[in-house]
mmCIF file of C-alpha atoms and ligand atoms in Angstrom:
data_model
loop_
_atom_site.group_PDB
_atom_site.id
_atom_site.type_symbol
_atom_site.label_atom_id
_atom_site.label_comp_id
_atom_site.label_asym_id
_atom_site.label_seq_id
_atom_site.Cartn_x
_atom_site.Cartn_y
_atom_site.Cartn_z
ATOM 1 C CA MET K 1207 -43.843 -23.959 16.018
ATOM 2 C CA GLU K 1208 -41.085 -22.787 18.278
ATOM 3 C CA GLN K 1209 -38.849 -20.414 16.435
ATOM 4 C CA LEU K 1210 -35.667 -22.567 15.958
ATOM 5 C CA THR K 1211 -32.276 -20.406 16.719
ATOM 6 C CA PHE K 1212 -28.632 -21.708 16.834
ATOM 7 C CA LEU K 1213 -25.986 -19.575 17.604
ATOM 8 C CA ALA K 1214 -22.417 -19.702 17.397
ATOM 9 C CA VAL K 1215 -19.451 -18.172 19.358
ATOM 10 C CA HIS K 1216 -16.627 -17.687 17.711
ATOM 11 C CA ALA K 1217 -12.876 -16.412 17.901
ATOM 12 C CA HIS K 1218 -11.977 -14.135 15.053
ATOM 13 C CA PRO K 1219 -13.735 -13.486 11.454
ATOM 14 C CA ASP K 1220 -13.169 -16.543 9.908
ATOM 15 C CA ASP K 1221 -13.740 -19.184 12.013
ATOM 16 C CA GLU K 1222 -17.127 -18.810 11.674
ATOM 17 C CA ALA K 1223 -16.876 -20.077 7.928
ATOM 18 C CA SER K 1224 -13.717 -22.875 8.639
ATOM 19 C CA SER K 1225 -15.207 -24.645 11.632
ATOM 20 C CA THR K 1226 -19.240 -23.719 11.028
ATOM 21 C CA GLY K 1227 -19.651 -22.335 7.041
ATOM 22 C CA GLY K 1228 -21.359 -25.877 6.302
ATOM 23 C CA LEU K 1229 -23.991 -25.841 9.360
ATOM 24 C CA TYR K 1230 -24.780 -22.128 9.178
ATOM 25 C CA ARG K 1231 -26.426 -22.008 5.702
ATOM 26 C CA VAL K 1232 -27.791 -26.090 5.877
ATOM 27 C CA LEU K 1233 -29.639 -24.154 8.835
ATOM 28 C CA ALA K 1234 -30.794 -20.584 7.051
ATOM 29 C CA ASP K 1235 -31.857 -22.921 4.372
ATOM 30 C CA GLN K 1236 -34.026 -24.688 6.373
ATOM 31 C CA GLY K 1237 -35.495 -21.842 8.282
ATOM 32 C CA VAL K 1238 -33.590 -21.570 11.375
ATOM 33 C CA ARG K 1239 -32.758 -17.881 12.614
ATOM 34 C CA THR K 1240 -28.535 -18.040 12.777
ATOM 35 C CA VAL K 1241 -26.890 -16.060 15.048
ATOM 36 C CA LEU K 1242 -23.041 -15.303 15.200
ATOM 37 C CA VAL K 1243 -21.248 -13.777 17.706
ATOM 38 C CA THR K 1244 -17.630 -13.142 17.508
ATOM 39 C CA CYS K 1245 -15.632 -12.123 20.402
ATOM 40 C CA THR K 1246 -12.349 -10.535 18.878
ATOM 41 C CA ASN K 1247 -11.671 -7.899 15.927
ATOM 42 C CA GLY K 1248 -8.696 -10.007 14.705
ATOM 43 C CA GLU K 1249 -5.949 -7.558 14.771
ATOM 44 C CA CYS K 1250 -3.757 -9.924 14.360
ATOM 45 C CA GLY K 1251 -4.383 -11.467 11.594
ATOM 46 C CA ASP K 1252 -2.263 -10.480 8.479
ATOM 47 C CA ALA K 1253 -2.286 -7.690 6.923
ATOM 48 C CA LEU K 1254 -3.808 -7.133 2.630
ATOM 49 C CA ASP K 1255 -0.125 -7.140 1.576
ATOM 50 C CA GLY K 1256 0.574 -10.071 3.733
ATOM 51 C CA ALA K 1257 2.313 -8.617 6.215
ATOM 52 C CA LYS K 1258 2.658 -11.177 9.731
ATOM 53 C CA PRO K 1259 1.806 -9.838 12.672
ATOM 54 C CA ASN K 1260 4.702 -8.608 15.299
ATOM 55 C CA SER K 1261 6.283 -7.234 11.560
ATOM 56 C CA ASP K 1262 7.140 -3.298 11.189
ATOM 57 C CA HIS K 1263 4.394 -2.296 9.551
ATOM 58 C CA HIS K 1264 1.579 -4.156 10.294
ATOM 59 C CA ASP K 1265 -1.094 -2.028 11.264
ATOM 60 C CA GLY K 1266 -3.744 -4.248 13.576
ATOM 61 C CA ASP K 1267 -6.278 -1.796 13.319
ATOM 62 C CA GLU K 1268 -6.167 -1.270 10.032
ATOM 63 C CA VAL K 1269 -6.433 -5.091 9.264
ATOM 64 C CA ALA K 1270 -9.473 -5.361 11.764
ATOM 65 C CA LYS K 1271 -10.950 -3.023 9.731
ATOM 66 C CA VAL K 1272 -10.458 -5.031 6.533
ATOM 67 C CA ARG K 1273 -11.919 -8.027 8.477
ATOM 68 C CA ALA K 1274 -14.662 -6.517 9.513
ATOM 69 C CA LYS K 1275 -15.924 -6.166 5.803
ATOM 70 C CA GLU K 1276 -14.607 -9.378 5.035
ATOM 71 C CA LEU K 1277 -16.847 -10.522 8.073
ATOM 72 C CA ASP K 1278 -20.117 -8.932 6.906
ATOM 73 C CA HIS K 1279 -19.145 -10.386 3.507
ATOM 74 C CA ALA K 1280 -19.316 -13.913 4.699
ATOM 75 C CA VAL K 1281 -22.067 -13.410 6.947
ATOM 76 C CA GLU K 1282 -24.227 -12.552 4.029
ATOM 77 C CA ILE K 1283 -23.126 -15.678 2.074
ATOM 78 C CA LEU K 1284 -23.784 -17.598 4.789
ATOM 79 C CA GLY K 1285 -27.382 -15.806 5.429
ATOM 80 C CA ILE K 1286 -26.487 -15.562 9.047
ATOM 81 C CA ASP K 1287 -29.402 -13.211 10.511
ATOM 82 C CA ARG K 1288 -27.653 -11.553 13.093
ATOM 83 C CA LEU K 1289 -23.811 -10.629 13.748
ATOM 84 C CA ILE K 1290 -22.702 -9.575 17.017
ATOM 85 C CA ARG K 1291 -19.620 -8.519 17.815
ATOM 86 C CA LEU K 1292 -18.197 -8.575 21.221
ATOM 87 C CA GLY K 1293 -15.128 -6.035 19.659
ATOM 88 C CA TYR K 1294 -12.306 -7.420 21.937
ATOM 89 C CA ARG K 1295 -9.145 -7.057 20.372
ATOM 90 C CA ASP K 1296 -7.272 -9.862 19.420
ATOM 91 C CA SER K 1297 -5.041 -11.614 22.068
ATOM 92 C CA GLY K 1298 -2.521 -13.008 19.316
ATOM 93 C CA MET K 1299 -1.029 -16.497 19.622
ATOM 94 C CA MET K 1300 0.086 -18.042 23.273
ATOM 95 C CA GLY K 1301 2.996 -15.977 24.710
ATOM 96 C CA TRP K 1302 2.442 -13.003 22.591
ATOM 97 C CA PRO K 1303 2.993 -9.252 24.033
ATOM 98 C CA GLN K 1304 -0.874 -9.031 22.569
ATOM 99 C CA ASN K 1305 -1.987 -11.101 25.583
ATOM 100 C CA GLU K 1306 -1.075 -8.502 28.231
ATOM 101 C CA ASP K 1307 -3.426 -6.013 26.687
ATOM 102 C CA PRO K 1308 -6.264 -5.148 28.902
ATOM 103 C CA ASP K 1309 -8.750 -4.440 26.129
ATOM 104 C CA CYS K 1310 -7.625 -8.303 24.604
ATOM 105 C CA PHE K 1311 -10.607 -11.036 24.853
ATOM 106 C CA TRP K 1312 -7.593 -13.062 26.936
ATOM 107 C CA ALA K 1313 -7.403 -10.512 29.437
ATOM 108 C CA THR K 1314 -10.925 -9.714 30.183
ATOM 109 C CA PRO K 1315 -12.226 -11.248 33.167
ATOM 110 C CA VAL K 1316 -14.288 -14.777 32.140
ATOM 111 C CA ASP K 1317 -17.341 -12.868 34.266
ATOM 112 C CA VAL K 1318 -17.091 -9.897 32.563
ATOM 113 C CA ALA K 1319 -17.437 -11.150 29.004
ATOM 114 C CA ALA K 1320 -19.846 -14.096 30.393
ATOM 115 C CA ALA K 1321 -22.033 -11.348 31.546
ATOM 116 C CA ARG K 1322 -22.409 -10.159 28.272
ATOM 117 C CA LEU K 1323 -22.595 -13.150 26.388
ATOM 118 C CA ALA K 1324 -25.396 -14.505 28.928
ATOM 119 C CA SER K 1325 -27.728 -11.220 28.070
ATOM 120 C CA ILE K 1326 -27.332 -11.928 24.307
ATOM 121 C CA LEU K 1327 -28.263 -15.449 25.090
ATOM 122 C CA GLU K 1328 -31.311 -14.496 27.284
ATOM 123 C CA GLU K 1329 -32.615 -12.265 24.282
ATOM 124 C CA GLU K 1330 -32.251 -15.047 21.324
ATOM 125 C CA ARG K 1331 -32.842 -17.921 23.675
ATOM 126 C CA PRO K 1332 -31.084 -20.231 20.888
ATOM 127 C CA GLN K 1333 -31.695 -24.265 21.317
ATOM 128 C CA VAL K 1334 -28.287 -24.909 20.222
ATOM 129 C CA ILE K 1335 -25.274 -23.325 20.986
ATOM 130 C CA VAL K 1336 -21.671 -24.115 19.377
ATOM 131 C CA THR K 1337 -18.013 -22.938 20.105
ATOM 132 C CA TYR K 1338 -14.513 -24.666 20.855
ATOM 133 C CA ASN K 1339 -13.248 -27.723 23.092
ATOM 134 C CA GLU K 1340 -11.330 -26.457 26.350
ATOM 135 C CA ILE K 1341 -8.087 -26.522 24.432
ATOM 136 C CA GLY K 1342 -9.747 -23.982 21.812
ATOM 137 C CA PHE K 1343 -9.742 -26.397 19.187
ATOM 138 C CA TYR K 1344 -5.814 -25.884 18.522
ATOM 139 C CA GLY K 1345 -4.898 -23.466 21.742
ATOM 140 C CA HIS K 1346 -5.660 -20.131 20.660
ATOM 141 C CA PRO K 1347 -6.125 -17.919 23.625
ATOM 142 C CA ASP K 1348 -9.481 -16.361 22.069
ATOM 143 C CA HIS K 1349 -10.455 -19.660 21.348
ATOM 144 C CA ILE K 1350 -10.065 -21.041 24.861
ATOM 145 C CA GLN K 1351 -11.445 -18.091 26.025
ATOM 146 C CA ALA K 1352 -14.404 -18.513 23.821
ATOM 147 C CA ASN K 1353 -15.057 -21.777 25.277
ATOM 148 C CA ARG K 1354 -13.982 -20.302 28.807
ATOM 149 C CA VAL K 1355 -16.995 -17.742 28.228
ATOM 150 C CA THR K 1356 -19.556 -19.843 26.697
ATOM 151 C CA LEU K 1357 -19.538 -22.370 29.699
ATOM 152 C CA ALA K 1358 -19.620 -19.501 32.366
ATOM 153 C CA ALA K 1359 -22.582 -17.885 30.275
ATOM 154 C CA LEU K 1360 -24.494 -20.800 30.323
ATOM 155 C CA GLU K 1361 -24.317 -21.194 34.044
ATOM 156 C CA MET K 1362 -26.309 -17.998 33.967
ATOM 157 C CA LEU K 1363 -29.043 -18.341 32.080
ATOM 158 C CA GLU K 1364 -32.486 -19.525 33.037
ATOM 159 C CA TYR K 1365 -32.834 -22.289 30.380
ATOM 160 C CA GLU K 1366 -30.550 -25.187 29.356
ATOM 161 C CA PRO K 1367 -29.395 -25.184 25.994
ATOM 162 C CA THR K 1368 -27.976 -27.539 23.705
ATOM 163 C CA LEU K 1369 -23.992 -26.989 23.819
ATOM 164 C CA TYR K 1370 -21.800 -28.772 21.007
ATOM 165 C CA TYR K 1371 -18.033 -28.114 20.315
ATOM 166 C CA ASN K 1372 -16.603 -28.216 17.002
ATOM 167 C CA ALA K 1373 -14.711 -31.147 16.047
ATOM 168 C CA ILE K 1374 -13.177 -33.356 13.804
ATOM 169 C CA PRO K 1375 -13.253 -36.543 14.313
ATOM 170 C CA ASN K 1376 -9.491 -38.607 14.281
ATOM 171 C CA SER K 1377 -9.867 -40.753 11.210
ATOM 172 C CA VAL K 1378 -11.160 -37.742 9.586
ATOM 173 C CA MET K 1379 -7.961 -35.830 10.741
ATOM 174 C CA GLY K 1380 -5.751 -38.497 9.268
ATOM 175 C CA GLN K 1381 -7.154 -38.174 6.195
ATOM 176 C CA TRP K 1382 -6.521 -34.438 6.069
ATOM 177 C CA ARG K 1383 -3.067 -34.739 7.396
ATOM 178 C CA GLU K 1384 -1.906 -36.334 4.314
ATOM 179 C CA ARG K 1385 -3.708 -34.379 1.931
ATOM 180 C CA PHE K 1386 -1.899 -31.136 3.532
ATOM 181 C CA GLU K 1387 1.363 -32.848 3.503
ATOM 182 C CA GLN K 1388 0.342 -33.807 -0.056
ATOM 183 C CA GLN K 1389 -0.287 -29.953 -1.087
ATOM 184 C CA GLU K 1390 3.089 -28.887 0.845
ATOM 185 C CA ARG K 1391 5.241 -31.619 -1.196
ATOM 186 C CA GLU K 1392 3.636 -30.288 -4.301
ATOM 187 C CA GLN K 1393 4.476 -26.988 -3.445
ATOM 188 C CA LYS K 1394 8.088 -27.470 -2.616
ATOM 189 C CA ALA K 1395 8.261 -28.962 -5.871
ATOM 190 C CA ALA K 1396 6.710 -26.192 -7.894
ATOM 191 C CA ASN K 1397 9.066 -23.614 -6.120
ATOM 192 C CA ALA K 1398 12.424 -26.015 -6.843
ATOM 193 C CA ALA K 1399 11.382 -26.167 -10.418
ATOM 194 C CA LYS K 1400 11.449 -22.283 -10.057
ATOM 195 C CA GLY K 1401 14.969 -22.341 -8.549
ATOM 196 C CA ILE K 1402 13.207 -21.276 -5.030
ATOM 197 C CA VAL K 1403 15.255 -23.354 -2.484
ATOM 198 C CA GLU K 1404 13.362 -22.813 1.196
ATOM 199 C CA PRO K 1405 15.147 -23.046 4.181
ATOM 200 C CA GLU K 1406 14.900 -26.400 6.474
ATOM 201 C CA GLN K 1407 11.890 -25.315 9.000
ATOM 202 C CA ALA K 1408 13.381 -25.726 12.149
ATOM 203 C CA ALA K 1409 11.554 -27.773 14.121
ATOM 204 C CA SER K 1410 9.084 -26.478 16.953
ATOM 205 C CA ASP K 1411 9.642 -27.049 20.371
ATOM 206 C CA GLU K 1412 6.144 -26.375 21.246
ATOM 207 C CA PRO K 1413 4.488 -29.753 22.104
ATOM 208 C CA GLU K 1414 1.963 -30.845 19.362
ATOM 209 C CA ILE K 1415 -1.740 -30.290 19.963
ATOM 210 C CA ASP K 1416 -4.255 -33.076 19.247
ATOM 211 C CA LEU K 1417 -6.382 -31.328 16.394
ATOM 212 C CA GLY K 1418 -8.928 -34.638 16.102
ATOM 213 C CA THR K 1419 -11.627 -35.838 18.340
ATOM 214 C CA PRO K 1420 -11.707 -40.129 19.271
ATOM 215 C CA ASP K 1421 -14.401 -41.215 16.926
ATOM 216 C CA GLU K 1422 -16.654 -42.104 19.459
ATOM 217 C CA LEU K 1423 -16.911 -39.165 20.863
ATOM 218 C CA ILE K 1424 -18.141 -37.392 17.927
ATOM 219 C CA SER K 1425 -22.340 -37.184 18.583
ATOM 220 C CA ALA K 1426 -23.152 -34.947 15.561
ATOM 221 C CA ILE K 1427 -22.559 -35.643 12.252
ATOM 222 C CA ILE K 1428 -23.815 -33.284 10.041
ATOM 223 C CA ASP K 1429 -24.560 -33.693 6.163
ATOM 224 C CA VAL K 1430 -23.326 -30.325 4.642
ATOM 225 C CA SER K 1431 -22.872 -31.631 1.221
ATOM 226 C CA SER K 1432 -25.386 -28.474 -0.482
ATOM 227 C CA ALA K 1433 -23.621 -25.937 1.611
ATOM 228 C CA THR K 1434 -20.078 -26.581 0.436
ATOM 229 C CA ASP K 1435 -19.749 -23.643 -2.365
ATOM 230 C CA ALA K 1436 -21.085 -21.495 0.014
ATOM 231 C CA LYS K 1437 -18.684 -22.021 2.659
ATOM 232 C CA TYR K 1438 -15.729 -21.971 -0.160
ATOM 233 C CA ASP K 1439 -17.371 -18.606 -0.896
ATOM 234 C CA ALA K 1440 -17.651 -17.545 2.731
ATOM 235 C CA LEU K 1441 -13.671 -18.732 3.057
ATOM 236 C CA ALA K 1442 -12.673 -17.224 0.039
ATOM 237 C CA ALA K 1443 -14.092 -13.809 1.516
ATOM 238 C CA HIS K 1444 -11.615 -13.756 4.173
ATOM 239 C CA ALA K 1445 -9.379 -12.979 1.503
ATOM 240 C CA SER K 1446 -6.642 -11.462 3.604
ATOM 241 C CA GLN K 1447 -6.386 -14.138 5.789
ATOM 242 C CA MET K 1448 -6.450 -17.136 3.358
ATOM 243 C CA ALA K 1449 -2.950 -16.999 1.369
ATOM 244 C CA GLU K 1450 -2.082 -20.194 2.749
ATOM 245 C CA SER K 1451 -5.820 -21.829 3.606
ATOM 246 C CA PHE K 1452 -5.285 -25.600 3.844
ATOM 247 C CA PHE K 1453 -8.845 -25.442 2.528
ATOM 248 C CA LEU K 1454 -8.478 -22.813 -0.523
ATOM 249 C CA LYS K 1455 -5.507 -24.674 -1.876
ATOM 250 C CA MET K 1456 -8.516 -27.089 -3.369
ATOM 251 C CA ASP K 1457 -9.943 -26.263 -5.941
ATOM 252 C CA ARG K 1458 -14.454 -26.560 -5.650
ATOM 253 C CA ALA K 1459 -14.537 -29.895 -6.773
ATOM 254 C CA GLN K 1460 -11.789 -31.132 -4.220
ATOM 255 C CA PHE K 1461 -13.652 -29.015 -1.184
ATOM 256 C CA LYS K 1462 -16.763 -30.414 -2.044
ATOM 257 C CA GLU K 1463 -15.351 -34.309 -1.779
ATOM 258 C CA VAL K 1464 -13.637 -33.052 1.096
ATOM 259 C CA MET K 1465 -15.759 -30.747 2.960
ATOM 260 C CA GLY K 1466 -19.114 -32.162 2.449
ATOM 261 C CA THR K 1467 -19.535 -32.744 6.540
ATOM 262 C CA GLU K 1468 -19.304 -31.018 9.773
ATOM 263 C CA TRP K 1469 -19.178 -32.894 13.276
ATOM 264 C CA PHE K 1470 -19.752 -31.974 16.554
ATOM 265 C CA ARG K 1471 -19.255 -33.359 19.700
ATOM 266 C CA ARG K 1472 -21.961 -32.835 22.686
ATOM 267 C CA VAL K 1473 -21.586 -31.172 26.240
ATOM 268 C CA THR K 1474 -25.276 -30.858 27.591
ATOM 269 C CA ASN K 1475 -27.980 -32.579 26.161
ATOM 270 C CA PRO K 1476 -31.203 -31.148 27.734
ATOM 271 C CA ASN K 1477 -33.322 -33.523 25.253
ATOM 272 C CA ASP K 1478 -31.237 -36.952 25.824
ATOM 273 C CA VAL K 1479 -30.175 -37.695 22.423
ATOM 274 C CA GLY K 1480 -27.574 -40.259 20.928
ATOM 275 C CA VAL K 1481 -25.323 -39.376 17.800
ATOM 276 C CA VAL K 1482 -27.813 -37.356 15.449
ATOM 277 C CA THR K 1483 -27.315 -36.445 11.808
ATOM 278 C CA ASP K 1484 -29.942 -33.039 12.715
ATOM 279 C CA ILE K 1485 -28.344 -30.653 15.268
ATOM 280 C CA PHE K 1486 -31.653 -29.421 16.000
ATOM 281 C CA ALA K 1487 -32.926 -32.912 17.318
ATOM 282 C CA GLY K 1488 -35.510 -33.050 20.016
ATOM 283 C CA TYR K 1489 -36.507 -29.639 19.354
ATOM 284 C CA ARG K 1490 -38.073 -30.361 15.506
HETATM 285 ZN ZN1 ZN Y 2006 -9.288 -18.044 15.580
#
């Protein structure tokens, strides 16, 4: 039988764990070859001491070194067969000065990065590819660029893979929002008990991005309940970035209960399949 190969295009170290961690582990356990392309080094993440990007003593190159090791560890936990780092610099959030860095992913011409990705795709020939939607799931420039570069690379291929975007159904997003607000209330209460008064959060003038996908547009519903421990461990491997993680504020049991499914929205459909529970439906 033809070798099945799965490939995800992710923006930063840690994205592979948060949006496809369960799927990677499940596919590895099925004997599918799994490949990860990570576009940036993640220079704009938090430093180990919690320093935020753009603060005085934040050293992006040091952060990238820490994150490279964390990514290696996560890759091992998820059983990923091959990691390819495109090595672009992290572009930071929209409007940050890092957006202008000629070596950042956002400033790289789409066709240049797409040609590099296309040659990886031609070599690996993944039948199934995952990346983010046009708004990069939540508006981060590197995630948007991952979408653009992946779409452009697909145009350069001599075959048509099945492309999916990671997605959270609106119905689930509502439940998560409640859980998140609950976490925030508990944190506030705990702080208040310790005498810590938090400043009122200034209302953001950024428009809120709709993170959810209408339930009827979800086309792959993948049971990853056998892989929640691996997903949890892979997220925890990115320790430098997880201080405020919504996911890791849950204990393992809660995590298992909440994170047992991953959802995807299909973009190309060469096998003409409907809603699937196996992301390789039509290939096996
Ligand atoms: Zn990211």
